[in-house]
Amino acid sequence: MAYWRSTLLHLALLLGMLVAAPALGQATVQPKIVIQTLPLMPDVAAWTPDERYLLTASGTSRELVIWDVRQRLIVDRLRLPGSNLVGTDAMRLTSLMVSPDGRMALIDGLVIDARAEGTIAGRTYRIDLISRNIEYEPAVAPL
């Protein structure tokens, strides 16, 4: 019971701050998309510096999706290259960053090789967001 009381108190305080913020002369709250997944899901996301585009990537589908937030549409879908042997490795993405000029994206992940039990290695993708060219460093020595 104490947990719920504490949670409700925090929620009431938060709502009070949001409602009172404009009256205190503070900036109004600007909503922003937040990607939410389970902790073990292989999804990552990043905004371009101008916040016009949102990039999302999935290790399961090996896909990078570029969203135009203003127009509310998908601009492009890019396939992240991997092993030539389908089903031989599983990938979990760990980070997605966009360069300050918005021209390049960098995706890091971990690859589990099903052919060699317990072999986990890093993989890095470099994506030119202008030409849509993808380069990657194959999984290297086990971690």
mmCIF file with all atom_site columns, C-alpha atoms in Angstrom:
data_model
loop_
_atom_site.group_PDB
_atom_site.id
_atom_site.type_symbol
_atom_site.label_atom_id
_atom_site.label_alt_id
_atom_site.label_comp_id
_atom_site.label_asym_id
_atom_site.label_entity_id
_atom_site.label_seq_id
_atom_site.pdbx_PDB_ins_code
_atom_site.Cartn_x
_atom_site.Cartn_y
_atom_site.Cartn_z
_atom_site.occupancy
_atom_site.B_iso_or_equiv
_atom_site.pdbx_formal_charge
_atom_site.auth_seq_id
_atom_site.auth_comp_id
_atom_site.auth_asym_id
_atom_site.auth_atom_id
_atom_site.pdbx_PDB_model_num
ATOM 1   C CA . MET A 1 1   ? 0.000  0.000   0.000   1.00 0.00 ? 1   MET A CA 1
ATOM 2   C CA . ALA A 1 2   ? 2.858  2.366   0.813   1.00 0.00 ? 2   ALA A CA 1
ATOM 3   C CA . TYR A 1 3   ? 4.336  1.749   -2.654  1.00 0.00 ? 3   TYR A CA 1
ATOM 4   C CA . TRP A 1 4   ? 1.133  2.836   -4.407  1.00 0.00 ? 4   TRP A CA 1
ATOM 5   C CA . ARG A 1 5   ? 0.777  5.871   -2.143  1.00 0.00 ? 5   ARG A CA 1
ATOM 6   C CA . SER A 1 6   ? 4.349  6.904   -2.952  1.00 0.00 ? 6   SER A CA 1
ATOM 7   C CA . THR A 1 7   ? 3.800  6.321   -6.676  1.00 0.00 ? 7   THR A CA 1
ATOM 8   C CA . LEU A 1 8   ? 0.593  8.380   -6.686  1.00 0.00 ? 8   LEU A CA 1
ATOM 9   C CA . LEU A 1 9   ? 2.341  11.182  -4.789  1.00 0.00 ? 9   LEU A CA 1
ATOM 10  C CA . HIS A 1 10  ? 5.153  11.277  -7.362  1.00 0.00 ? 10  HIS A CA 1
ATOM 11  C CA . LEU A 1 11  ? 2.634  11.294  -10.201 1.00 0.00 ? 11  LEU A CA 1
ATOM 12  C CA . ALA A 1 12  ? 0.667  14.134  -8.593  1.00 0.00 ? 12  ALA A CA 1
ATOM 13  C CA . LEU A 1 13  ? 3.853  16.160  -8.110  1.00 0.00 ? 13  LEU A CA 1
ATOM 14  C CA . LEU A 1 14  ? 4.885  15.584  -11.724 1.00 0.00 ? 14  LEU A CA 1
ATOM 15  C CA . LEU A 1 15  ? 1.463  16.588  -13.052 1.00 0.00 ? 15  LEU A CA 1
ATOM 16  C CA . GLY A 1 16  ? 1.496  19.657  -10.811 1.00 0.00 ? 16  GLY A CA 1
ATOM 17  C CA . MET A 1 17  ? 4.874  20.718  -12.212 1.00 0.00 ? 17  MET A CA 1
ATOM 18  C CA . LEU A 1 18  ? 3.700  20.247  -15.802 1.00 0.00 ? 18  LEU A CA 1
ATOM 19  C CA . VAL A 1 19  ? 0.527  22.241  -15.252 1.00 0.00 ? 19  VAL A CA 1
ATOM 20  C CA . ALA A 1 20  ? 2.290  24.965  -13.260 1.00 0.00 ? 20  ALA A CA 1
ATOM 21  C CA . ALA A 1 21  ? 5.290  25.328  -15.605 1.00 0.00 ? 21  ALA A CA 1
ATOM 22  C CA . PRO A 1 22  ? 3.730  27.847  -18.044 1.00 0.00 ? 22  PRO A CA 1
ATOM 23  C CA . ALA A 1 23  ? 2.400  29.922  -15.142 1.00 0.00 ? 23  ALA A CA 1
ATOM 24  C CA . LEU A 1 24  ? 5.905  30.148  -13.689 1.00 0.00 ? 24  LEU A CA 1
ATOM 25  C CA . GLY A 1 25  ? 7.293  31.451  -16.974 1.00 0.00 ? 25  GLY A CA 1
ATOM 26  C CA . GLN A 1 26  ? 9.050  28.204  -17.847 1.00 0.00 ? 26  GLN A CA 1
ATOM 27  C CA . ALA A 1 27  ? 9.034  26.719  -21.327 1.00 0.00 ? 27  ALA A CA 1
ATOM 28  C CA . THR A 1 28  ? 6.096  24.515  -22.205 1.00 0.00 ? 28  THR A CA 1
ATOM 29  C CA . VAL A 1 29  ? 6.606  20.787  -22.546 1.00 0.00 ? 29  VAL A CA 1
ATOM 30  C CA . GLN A 1 30  ? 7.436  19.652  -26.098 1.00 0.00 ? 30  GLN A CA 1
ATOM 31  C CA . PRO A 1 31  ? 6.355  16.064  -26.792 1.00 0.00 ? 31  PRO A CA 1
ATOM 32  C CA . LYS A 1 32  ? 8.915  13.758  -28.400 1.00 0.00 ? 32  LYS A CA 1
ATOM 33  C CA . ILE A 1 33  ? 8.724  10.166  -29.616 1.00 0.00 ? 33  ILE A CA 1
ATOM 34  C CA . VAL A 1 34  ? 10.393 7.715   -27.248 1.00 0.00 ? 34  VAL A CA 1
ATOM 35  C CA . ILE A 1 35  ? 11.092 4.202   -28.487 1.00 0.00 ? 35  ILE A CA 1
ATOM 36  C CA . GLN A 1 36  ? 10.117 1.662   -25.836 1.00 0.00 ? 36  GLN A CA 1
ATOM 37  C CA . THR A 1 37  ? 11.027 -2.009  -26.007 1.00 0.00 ? 37  THR A CA 1
ATOM 38  C CA . LEU A 1 38  ? 11.692 -4.818  -23.606 1.00 0.00 ? 38  LEU A CA 1
ATOM 39  C CA . PRO A 1 39  ? 15.270 -4.816  -22.234 1.00 0.00 ? 39  PRO A CA 1
ATOM 40  C CA . LEU A 1 40  ? 16.296 -7.827  -24.316 1.00 0.00 ? 40  LEU A CA 1
ATOM 41  C CA . MET A 1 41  ? 14.847 -6.582  -27.595 1.00 0.00 ? 41  MET A CA 1
ATOM 42  C CA . PRO A 1 42  ? 17.438 -5.720  -30.243 1.00 0.00 ? 42  PRO A CA 1
ATOM 43  C CA . ASP A 1 43  ? 16.054 -2.305  -31.211 1.00 0.00 ? 43  ASP A CA 1
ATOM 44  C CA . VAL A 1 44  ? 17.926 1.011   -31.124 1.00 0.00 ? 44  VAL A CA 1
ATOM 45  C CA . ALA A 1 45  ? 16.963 4.528   -32.196 1.00 0.00 ? 45  ALA A CA 1
ATOM 46  C CA . ALA A 1 46  ? 18.478 7.983   -32.678 1.00 0.00 ? 46  ALA A CA 1
ATOM 47  C CA . TRP A 1 47  ? 17.385 11.443  -33.823 1.00 0.00 ? 47  TRP A CA 1
ATOM 48  C CA . THR A 1 48  ? 19.229 13.471  -36.426 1.00 0.00 ? 48  THR A CA 1
ATOM 49  C CA . PRO A 1 49  ? 20.690 16.679  -34.938 1.00 0.00 ? 49  PRO A CA 1
ATOM 50  C CA . ASP A 1 50  ? 17.933 18.813  -36.530 1.00 0.00 ? 50  ASP A CA 1
ATOM 51  C CA . GLU A 1 51  ? 15.301 16.390  -35.083 1.00 0.00 ? 51  GLU A CA 1
ATOM 52  C CA . ARG A 1 52  ? 13.659 16.096  -38.499 1.00 0.00 ? 52  ARG A CA 1
ATOM 53  C CA . TYR A 1 53  ? 14.436 12.401  -38.897 1.00 0.00 ? 53  TYR A CA 1
ATOM 54  C CA . LEU A 1 54  ? 14.248 9.462   -36.517 1.00 0.00 ? 54  LEU A CA 1
ATOM 55  C CA . LEU A 1 55  ? 16.348 6.395   -37.298 1.00 0.00 ? 55  LEU A CA 1
ATOM 56  C CA . THR A 1 56  ? 15.379 3.012   -35.875 1.00 0.00 ? 56  THR A CA 1
ATOM 57  C CA . ALA A 1 57  ? 17.214 -0.267  -36.342 1.00 0.00 ? 57  ALA A CA 1
ATOM 58  C CA . SER A 1 58  ? 16.474 -3.858  -35.456 1.00 0.00 ? 58  SER A CA 1
ATOM 59  C CA . GLY A 1 59  ? 18.945 -6.688  -35.059 1.00 0.00 ? 59  GLY A CA 1
ATOM 60  C CA . THR A 1 60  ? 16.170 -9.243  -35.531 1.00 0.00 ? 60  THR A CA 1
ATOM 61  C CA . SER A 1 61  ? 14.999 -7.939  -38.922 1.00 0.00 ? 61  SER A CA 1
ATOM 62  C CA . ARG A 1 62  ? 18.439 -6.428  -39.772 1.00 0.00 ? 62  ARG A CA 1
ATOM 63  C CA . GLU A 1 63  ? 16.707 -3.304  -40.961 1.00 0.00 ? 63  GLU A CA 1
ATOM 64  C CA . LEU A 1 64  ? 17.406 0.409   -40.574 1.00 0.00 ? 64  LEU A CA 1
ATOM 65  C CA . VAL A 1 65  ? 14.306 2.587   -41.019 1.00 0.00 ? 65  VAL A CA 1
ATOM 66  C CA . ILE A 1 66  ? 14.519 6.329   -41.652 1.00 0.00 ? 66  ILE A CA 1
ATOM 67  C CA . TRP A 1 67  ? 11.409 8.235   -40.539 1.00 0.00 ? 67  TRP A CA 1
ATOM 68  C CA . ASP A 1 68  ? 10.550 11.814  -41.593 1.00 0.00 ? 68  ASP A CA 1
ATOM 69  C CA . VAL A 1 69  ? 8.918  13.068  -38.407 1.00 0.00 ? 69  VAL A CA 1
ATOM 70  C CA . ARG A 1 70  ? 7.429  16.252  -39.901 1.00 0.00 ? 70  ARG A CA 1
ATOM 71  C CA . GLN A 1 71  ? 5.747  14.450  -42.785 1.00 0.00 ? 71  GLN A CA 1
ATOM 72  C CA . ARG A 1 72  ? 4.942  11.399  -40.653 1.00 0.00 ? 72  ARG A CA 1
ATOM 73  C CA . LEU A 1 73  ? 6.233  8.864   -43.153 1.00 0.00 ? 73  LEU A CA 1
ATOM 74  C CA . ILE A 1 74  ? 8.996  6.346   -43.714 1.00 0.00 ? 74  ILE A CA 1
ATOM 75  C CA . VAL A 1 75  ? 11.621 7.781   -46.049 1.00 0.00 ? 75  VAL A CA 1
ATOM 76  C CA . ASP A 1 76  ? 13.701 4.631   -46.527 1.00 0.00 ? 76  ASP A CA 1
ATOM 77  C CA . ARG A 1 77  ? 14.328 1.086   -45.308 1.00 0.00 ? 77  ARG A CA 1
ATOM 78  C CA . LEU A 1 78  ? 17.857 -0.275  -45.529 1.00 0.00 ? 78  LEU A CA 1
ATOM 79  C CA . ARG A 1 79  ? 18.935 -3.878  -45.030 1.00 0.00 ? 79  ARG A CA 1
ATOM 80  C CA . LEU A 1 80  ? 21.887 -4.316  -42.654 1.00 0.00 ? 80  LEU A CA 1
ATOM 81  C CA . PRO A 1 81  ? 24.268 -6.817  -44.265 1.00 0.00 ? 81  PRO A CA 1
ATOM 82  C CA . GLY A 1 82  ? 25.437 -9.847  -42.336 1.00 0.00 ? 82  GLY A CA 1
ATOM 83  C CA . SER A 1 83  ? 26.598 -13.387 -42.785 1.00 0.00 ? 83  SER A CA 1
ATOM 84  C CA . ASN A 1 84  ? 25.964 -15.005 -46.156 1.00 0.00 ? 84  ASN A CA 1
ATOM 85  C CA . LEU A 1 85  ? 24.704 -18.093 -44.343 1.00 0.00 ? 85  LEU A CA 1
ATOM 86  C CA . VAL A 1 86  ? 21.113 -17.364 -43.354 1.00 0.00 ? 86  VAL A CA 1
ATOM 87  C CA . GLY A 1 87  ? 20.279 -18.330 -39.779 1.00 0.00 ? 87  GLY A CA 1
ATOM 88  C CA . THR A 1 88  ? 23.891 -18.851 -38.710 1.00 0.00 ? 88  THR A CA 1
ATOM 89  C CA . ASP A 1 89  ? 24.136 -15.798 -36.504 1.00 0.00 ? 89  ASP A CA 1
ATOM 90  C CA . ALA A 1 90  ? 21.884 -13.698 -34.294 1.00 0.00 ? 90  ALA A CA 1
ATOM 91  C CA . MET A 1 91  ? 22.455 -9.993  -33.795 1.00 0.00 ? 91  MET A CA 1
ATOM 92  C CA . ARG A 1 92  ? 21.632 -7.722  -30.863 1.00 0.00 ? 92  ARG A CA 1
ATOM 93  C CA . LEU A 1 93  ? 22.109 -4.015  -31.552 1.00 0.00 ? 93  LEU A CA 1
ATOM 94  C CA . THR A 1 94  ? 23.534 -1.960  -28.690 1.00 0.00 ? 94  THR A CA 1
ATOM 95  C CA . SER A 1 95  ? 23.696 1.620   -29.983 1.00 0.00 ? 95  SER A CA 1
ATOM 96  C CA . LEU A 1 96  ? 22.792 3.943   -32.857 1.00 0.00 ? 96  LEU A CA 1
ATOM 97  C CA . MET A 1 97  ? 24.391 7.371   -33.200 1.00 0.00 ? 97  MET A CA 1
ATOM 98  C CA . VAL A 1 98  ? 24.069 10.064  -35.862 1.00 0.00 ? 98  VAL A CA 1
ATOM 99  C CA . SER A 1 99  ? 27.012 12.365  -36.651 1.00 0.00 ? 99  SER A CA 1
ATOM 100 C CA . PRO A 1 100 ? 26.681 16.051  -35.665 1.00 0.00 ? 100 PRO A CA 1
ATOM 101 C CA . ASP A 1 101 ? 26.271 17.047  -39.336 1.00 0.00 ? 101 ASP A CA 1
ATOM 102 C CA . GLY A 1 102 ? 23.530 14.413  -39.848 1.00 0.00 ? 102 GLY A CA 1
ATOM 103 C CA . ARG A 1 103 ? 25.321 12.748  -42.770 1.00 0.00 ? 103 ARG A CA 1
ATOM 104 C CA . MET A 1 104 ? 26.494 9.507   -41.140 1.00 0.00 ? 104 MET A CA 1
ATOM 105 C CA . ALA A 1 105 ? 25.054 6.952   -38.738 1.00 0.00 ? 105 ALA A CA 1
ATOM 106 C CA . LEU A 1 106 ? 26.977 4.431   -36.674 1.00 0.00 ? 106 LEU A CA 1
ATOM 107 C CA . ILE A 1 107 ? 25.357 1.241   -35.365 1.00 0.00 ? 107 ILE A CA 1
ATOM 108 C CA . ASP A 1 108 ? 27.085 -1.094  -32.916 1.00 0.00 ? 108 ASP A CA 1
ATOM 109 C CA . GLY A 1 109 ? 25.942 -4.581  -32.069 1.00 0.00 ? 109 GLY A CA 1
ATOM 110 C CA . LEU A 1 110 ? 26.836 -8.030  -30.843 1.00 0.00 ? 110 LEU A CA 1
ATOM 111 C CA . VAL A 1 111 ? 26.715 -11.113 -33.050 1.00 0.00 ? 111 VAL A CA 1
ATOM 112 C CA . ILE A 1 112 ? 26.254 -14.625 -31.716 1.00 0.00 ? 112 ILE A CA 1
ATOM 113 C CA . ASP A 1 113 ? 27.557 -17.251 -34.134 1.00 0.00 ? 113 ASP A CA 1
ATOM 114 C CA . ALA A 1 114 ? 25.338 -20.344 -33.975 1.00 0.00 ? 114 ALA A CA 1
ATOM 115 C CA . ARG A 1 115 ? 28.020 -22.442 -35.716 1.00 0.00 ? 115 ARG A CA 1
ATOM 116 C CA . ALA A 1 116 ? 30.548 -21.892 -32.891 1.00 0.00 ? 116 ALA A CA 1
ATOM 117 C CA . GLU A 1 117 ? 28.887 -22.345 -29.507 1.00 0.00 ? 117 GLU A CA 1
ATOM 118 C CA . GLY A 1 118 ? 29.360 -19.367 -27.197 1.00 0.00 ? 118 GLY A CA 1
ATOM 119 C CA . THR A 1 119 ? 31.093 -17.174 -29.785 1.00 0.00 ? 119 THR A CA 1
ATOM 120 C CA . ILE A 1 120 ? 30.025 -13.554 -29.375 1.00 0.00 ? 120 ILE A CA 1
ATOM 121 C CA . ALA A 1 121 ? 31.714 -10.770 -31.320 1.00 0.00 ? 121 ALA A CA 1
ATOM 122 C CA . GLY A 1 122 ? 31.193 -7.084  -32.011 1.00 0.00 ? 122 GLY A CA 1
ATOM 123 C CA . ARG A 1 123 ? 29.959 -5.617  -35.276 1.00 0.00 ? 123 ARG A CA 1
ATOM 124 C CA . THR A 1 124 ? 29.917 -1.977  -36.386 1.00 0.00 ? 124 THR A CA 1
ATOM 125 C CA . TYR A 1 125 ? 27.917 -0.511  -39.289 1.00 0.00 ? 125 TYR A CA 1
ATOM 126 C CA . ARG A 1 126 ? 28.700 2.842   -40.903 1.00 0.00 ? 126 ARG A CA 1
ATOM 127 C CA . ILE A 1 127 ? 25.811 4.251   -42.940 1.00 0.00 ? 127 ILE A CA 1
ATOM 128 C CA . ASP A 1 128 ? 26.166 7.220   -45.291 1.00 0.00 ? 128 ASP A CA 1
ATOM 129 C CA . LEU A 1 129 ? 22.712 8.770   -44.908 1.00 0.00 ? 129 LEU A CA 1
ATOM 130 C CA . ILE A 1 130 ? 23.084 10.746  -48.150 1.00 0.00 ? 130 ILE A CA 1
ATOM 131 C CA . SER A 1 131 ? 24.107 7.908   -50.516 1.00 0.00 ? 131 SER A CA 1
ATOM 132 C CA . ARG A 1 132 ? 22.551 5.141   -48.330 1.00 0.00 ? 132 ARG A CA 1
ATOM 133 C CA . ASN A 1 133 ? 25.816 3.191   -48.621 1.00 0.00 ? 133 ASN A CA 1
ATOM 134 C CA . ILE A 1 134 ? 26.411 0.735   -45.752 1.00 0.00 ? 134 ILE A CA 1
ATOM 135 C CA . GLU A 1 135 ? 29.833 -0.510  -44.727 1.00 0.00 ? 135 GLU A CA 1
ATOM 136 C CA . TYR A 1 136 ? 30.474 -2.838  -41.838 1.00 0.00 ? 136 TYR A CA 1
ATOM 137 C CA . GLU A 1 137 ? 33.235 -4.535  -39.972 1.00 0.00 ? 137 GLU A CA 1
ATOM 138 C CA . PRO A 1 138 ? 32.426 -8.233  -39.764 1.00 0.00 ? 138 PRO A CA 1
ATOM 139 C CA . ALA A 1 139 ? 32.260 -9.865  -36.380 1.00 0.00 ? 139 ALA A CA 1
ATOM 140 C CA . VAL A 1 140 ? 35.775 -9.884  -35.002 1.00 0.00 ? 140 VAL A CA 1
ATOM 141 C CA . ALA A 1 141 ? 37.496 -11.887 -32.273 1.00 0.00 ? 141 ALA A CA 1
ATOM 142 C CA . PRO A 1 142 ? 35.226 -13.147 -29.484 1.00 0.00 ? 142 PRO A CA 1
ATOM 143 C CA . LEU A 1 143 ? 34.583 -10.764 -26.622 1.00 0.00 ? 143 LEU A CA 1
#
